[in-house]
XYZ file of C-alpha atoms in Angstrom:
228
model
C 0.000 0.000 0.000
C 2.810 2.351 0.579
C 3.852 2.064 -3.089
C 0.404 3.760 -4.136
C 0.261 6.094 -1.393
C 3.693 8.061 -2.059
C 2.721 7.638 -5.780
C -0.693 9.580 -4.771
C 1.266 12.380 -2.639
C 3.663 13.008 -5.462
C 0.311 13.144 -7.899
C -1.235 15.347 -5.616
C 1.741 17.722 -4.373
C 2.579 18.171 -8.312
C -0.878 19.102 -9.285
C -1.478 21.492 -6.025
C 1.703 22.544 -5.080
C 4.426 22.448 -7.990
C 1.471 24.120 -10.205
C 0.085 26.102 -8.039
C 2.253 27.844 -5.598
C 5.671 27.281 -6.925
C 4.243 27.926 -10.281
C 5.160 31.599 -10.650
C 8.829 31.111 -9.748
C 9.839 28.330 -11.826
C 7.964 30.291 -14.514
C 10.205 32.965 -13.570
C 13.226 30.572 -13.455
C 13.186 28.171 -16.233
C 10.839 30.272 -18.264
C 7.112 29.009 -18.771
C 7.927 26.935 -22.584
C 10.554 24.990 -20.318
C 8.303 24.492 -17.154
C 5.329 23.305 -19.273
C 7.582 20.459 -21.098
C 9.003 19.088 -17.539
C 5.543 19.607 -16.194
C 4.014 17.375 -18.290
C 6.865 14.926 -18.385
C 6.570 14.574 -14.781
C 3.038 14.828 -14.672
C 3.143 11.617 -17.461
C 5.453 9.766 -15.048
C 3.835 9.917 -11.850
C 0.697 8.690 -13.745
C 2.664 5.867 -14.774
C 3.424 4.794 -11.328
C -0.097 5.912 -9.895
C -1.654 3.382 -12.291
C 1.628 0.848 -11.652
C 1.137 0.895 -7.783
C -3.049 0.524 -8.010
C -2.735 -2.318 -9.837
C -0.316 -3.813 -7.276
C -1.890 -2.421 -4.203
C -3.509 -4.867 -1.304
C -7.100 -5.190 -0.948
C -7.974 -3.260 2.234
C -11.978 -3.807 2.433
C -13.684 -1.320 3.812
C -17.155 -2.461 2.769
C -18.198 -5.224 0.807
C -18.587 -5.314 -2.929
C -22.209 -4.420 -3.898
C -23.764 -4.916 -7.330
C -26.306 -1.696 -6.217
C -23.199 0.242 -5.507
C -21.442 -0.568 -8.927
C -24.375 0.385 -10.701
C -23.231 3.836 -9.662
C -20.662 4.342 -12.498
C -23.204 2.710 -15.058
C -25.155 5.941 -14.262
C -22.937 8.230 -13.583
C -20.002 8.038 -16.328
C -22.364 9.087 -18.956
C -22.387 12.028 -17.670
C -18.839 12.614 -16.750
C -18.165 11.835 -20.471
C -20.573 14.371 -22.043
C -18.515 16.719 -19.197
C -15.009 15.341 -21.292
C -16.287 14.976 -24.513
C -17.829 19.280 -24.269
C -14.728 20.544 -22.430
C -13.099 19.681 -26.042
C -13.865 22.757 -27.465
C -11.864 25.984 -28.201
C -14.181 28.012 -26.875
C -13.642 26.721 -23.625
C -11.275 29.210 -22.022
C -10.483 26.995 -19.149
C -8.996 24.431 -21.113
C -4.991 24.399 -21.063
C -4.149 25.682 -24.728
C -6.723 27.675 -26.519
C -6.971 30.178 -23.739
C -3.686 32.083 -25.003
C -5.599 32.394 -28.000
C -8.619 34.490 -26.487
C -8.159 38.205 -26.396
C -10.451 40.595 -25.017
C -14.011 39.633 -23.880
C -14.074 35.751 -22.997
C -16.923 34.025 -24.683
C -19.734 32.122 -22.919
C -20.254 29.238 -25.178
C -22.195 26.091 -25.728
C -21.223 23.804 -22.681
C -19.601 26.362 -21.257
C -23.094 27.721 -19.667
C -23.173 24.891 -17.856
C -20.120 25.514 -16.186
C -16.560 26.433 -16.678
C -14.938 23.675 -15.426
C -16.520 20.448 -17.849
C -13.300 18.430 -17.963
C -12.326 18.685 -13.925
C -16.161 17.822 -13.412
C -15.862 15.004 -15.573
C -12.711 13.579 -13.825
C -14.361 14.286 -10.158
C -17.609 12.610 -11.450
C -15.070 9.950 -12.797
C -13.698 9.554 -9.098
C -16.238 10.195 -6.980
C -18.967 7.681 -8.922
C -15.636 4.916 -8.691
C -15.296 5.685 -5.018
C -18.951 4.448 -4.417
C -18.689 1.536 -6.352
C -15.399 0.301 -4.820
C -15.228 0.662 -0.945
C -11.509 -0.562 -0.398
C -8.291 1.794 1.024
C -6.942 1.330 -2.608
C -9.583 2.713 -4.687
C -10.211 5.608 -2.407
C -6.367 6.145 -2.452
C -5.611 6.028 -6.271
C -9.471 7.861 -7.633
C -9.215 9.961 -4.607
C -5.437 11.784 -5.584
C -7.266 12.171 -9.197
C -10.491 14.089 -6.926
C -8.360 16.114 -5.331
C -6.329 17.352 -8.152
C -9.375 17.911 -10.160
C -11.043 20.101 -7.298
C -8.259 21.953 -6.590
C -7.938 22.687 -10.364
C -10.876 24.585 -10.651
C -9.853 27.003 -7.670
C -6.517 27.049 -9.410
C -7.773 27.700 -12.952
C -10.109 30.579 -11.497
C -6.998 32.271 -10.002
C -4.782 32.040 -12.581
C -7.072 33.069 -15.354
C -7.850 36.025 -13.345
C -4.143 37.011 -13.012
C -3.733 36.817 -17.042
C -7.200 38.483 -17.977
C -8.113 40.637 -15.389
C -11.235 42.242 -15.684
C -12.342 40.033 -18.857
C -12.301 37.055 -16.576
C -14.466 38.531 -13.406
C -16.784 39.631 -16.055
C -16.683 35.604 -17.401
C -16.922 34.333 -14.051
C -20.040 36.514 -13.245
C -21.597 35.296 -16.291
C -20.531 30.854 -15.488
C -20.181 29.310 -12.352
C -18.358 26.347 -10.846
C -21.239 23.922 -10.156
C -22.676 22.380 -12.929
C -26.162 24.546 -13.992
C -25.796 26.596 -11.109
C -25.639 29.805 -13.148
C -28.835 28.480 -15.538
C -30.208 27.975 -11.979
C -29.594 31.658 -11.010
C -30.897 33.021 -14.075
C -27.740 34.188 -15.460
C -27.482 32.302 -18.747
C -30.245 30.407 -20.691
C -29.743 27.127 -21.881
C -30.279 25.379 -24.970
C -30.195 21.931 -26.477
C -27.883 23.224 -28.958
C -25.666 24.552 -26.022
C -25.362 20.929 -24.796
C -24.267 19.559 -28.428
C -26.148 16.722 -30.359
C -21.959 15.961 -31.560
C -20.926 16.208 -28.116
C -23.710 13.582 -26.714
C -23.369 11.370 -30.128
C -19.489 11.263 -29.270
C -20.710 10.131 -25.504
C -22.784 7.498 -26.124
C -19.868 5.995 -28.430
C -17.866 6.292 -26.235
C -19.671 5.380 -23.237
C -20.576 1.640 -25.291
C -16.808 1.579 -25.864
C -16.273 1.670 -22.966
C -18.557 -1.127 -21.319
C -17.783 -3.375 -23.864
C -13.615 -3.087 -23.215
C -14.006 -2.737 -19.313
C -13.537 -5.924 -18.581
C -9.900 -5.924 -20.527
C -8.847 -2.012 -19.855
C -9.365 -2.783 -15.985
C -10.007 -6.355 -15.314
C -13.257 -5.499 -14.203
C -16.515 -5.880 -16.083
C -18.128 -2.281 -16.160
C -21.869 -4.343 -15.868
C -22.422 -5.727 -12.500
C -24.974 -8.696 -13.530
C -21.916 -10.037 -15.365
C -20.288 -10.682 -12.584
């Protein structure tokens, strides 16, 4: 277990710490083309060994195995993927890339309505719907470092977007939100079927099928309980 856990601190503390508060001076240091290329290399490694040391990891129970409980991702990953599959776009200005593109007023977009973080939701829905279904130290270990990451990001995202955009991006923010409908909810942006994407839920369900039908040999695990 102790494999999986330092894998899941070095996960974590690169996500939250190396990219977030020590961010600005290795920018500063290296320069940012430089820090991006070891960021990712490192962030490509310790993924490697997060997935290396799950797979290896004791089974620490602490509740039993539950077909009503796995049923939980069956319902749930749908809708982390349509969260993937929308984030996608290039007018998402959250998404790592296409925001250096974006000048002036930041546009609020298709999926974007829904909220500003799709991909981080769809990796927390990802984690937290795997969490329920598996109730064993190892699973909460290795989905929870990818939960924490993915939370954090969207504090992280906020604050640095605000520090490159200024104005344009507290304008953005007041016009999105964080949670998932929140600001449809509040009245502060209507939303269409269009906004949600016939392409982006076509690309879901195909991937979604995928999915359940190469569970089994991605993970070792069938994705459909009553299989197993």
């Amino acid at each position: 277990m102790l494999p999986l856990l330092a894998a899941a601190i070095a996960w974590v503390a690169l996500h939250v710490i190396v990219a977030g508060p020590l961010r600005r001076g290795l920018i500063a240091g290296i320069g940012e083309a430089r820090y991006r290329g070891i960021f990712s290399g490192l962030s490509a490694v310790s993924l490697a060994l997060l997935i290396w040391a799950f797979g290896r990891a004791p089974y620490v129970e602490f509740w039993a195995p539950s077909p009503a409980l796995a049923i939980v991702p069956l319902l749930v990953m749908p809708v982390a993927l349509l969260f993937l599959v929308a984030a996608l776009r290039p007018s998402n200005p959250t998404l790592a890339g296409p925001d250096m593109l974006l000048k002036g007023a930041l546009p609020v977009l298709g999926f974007t309505k829904v909220t500003r973080h799709p991909m981080l939701w769809g990796f927390s829905l990802w984690a937290i719907s795997h969490m329920v279904a598996n109730g064993d130290a190892a699973a909460w270990i290795f989905f929870g470092a990818f939960l924490i990451t993915a939370l954090n990001g969207m504090v992280s995202i906020d604050r640095k977007r605000a520090a490159k955009f200024g104005e344009d991006w507290q304008v953005f923010i007041r016009k999105t939100s964080i949670i998932p409908f929140a600001a449809v909810l509040e009245g502060r942006q209507k939303l269409k079927l269009n906004d949600i994407g016939m392409i982006n839920i076509a690309v879901t369900i195909v991937l979604y099928a995928i999915i359940l039908a190469f569970h089994d040999i991605m993970t070792g695990v069938p994705a459909i309980p009553i299989l197993y």
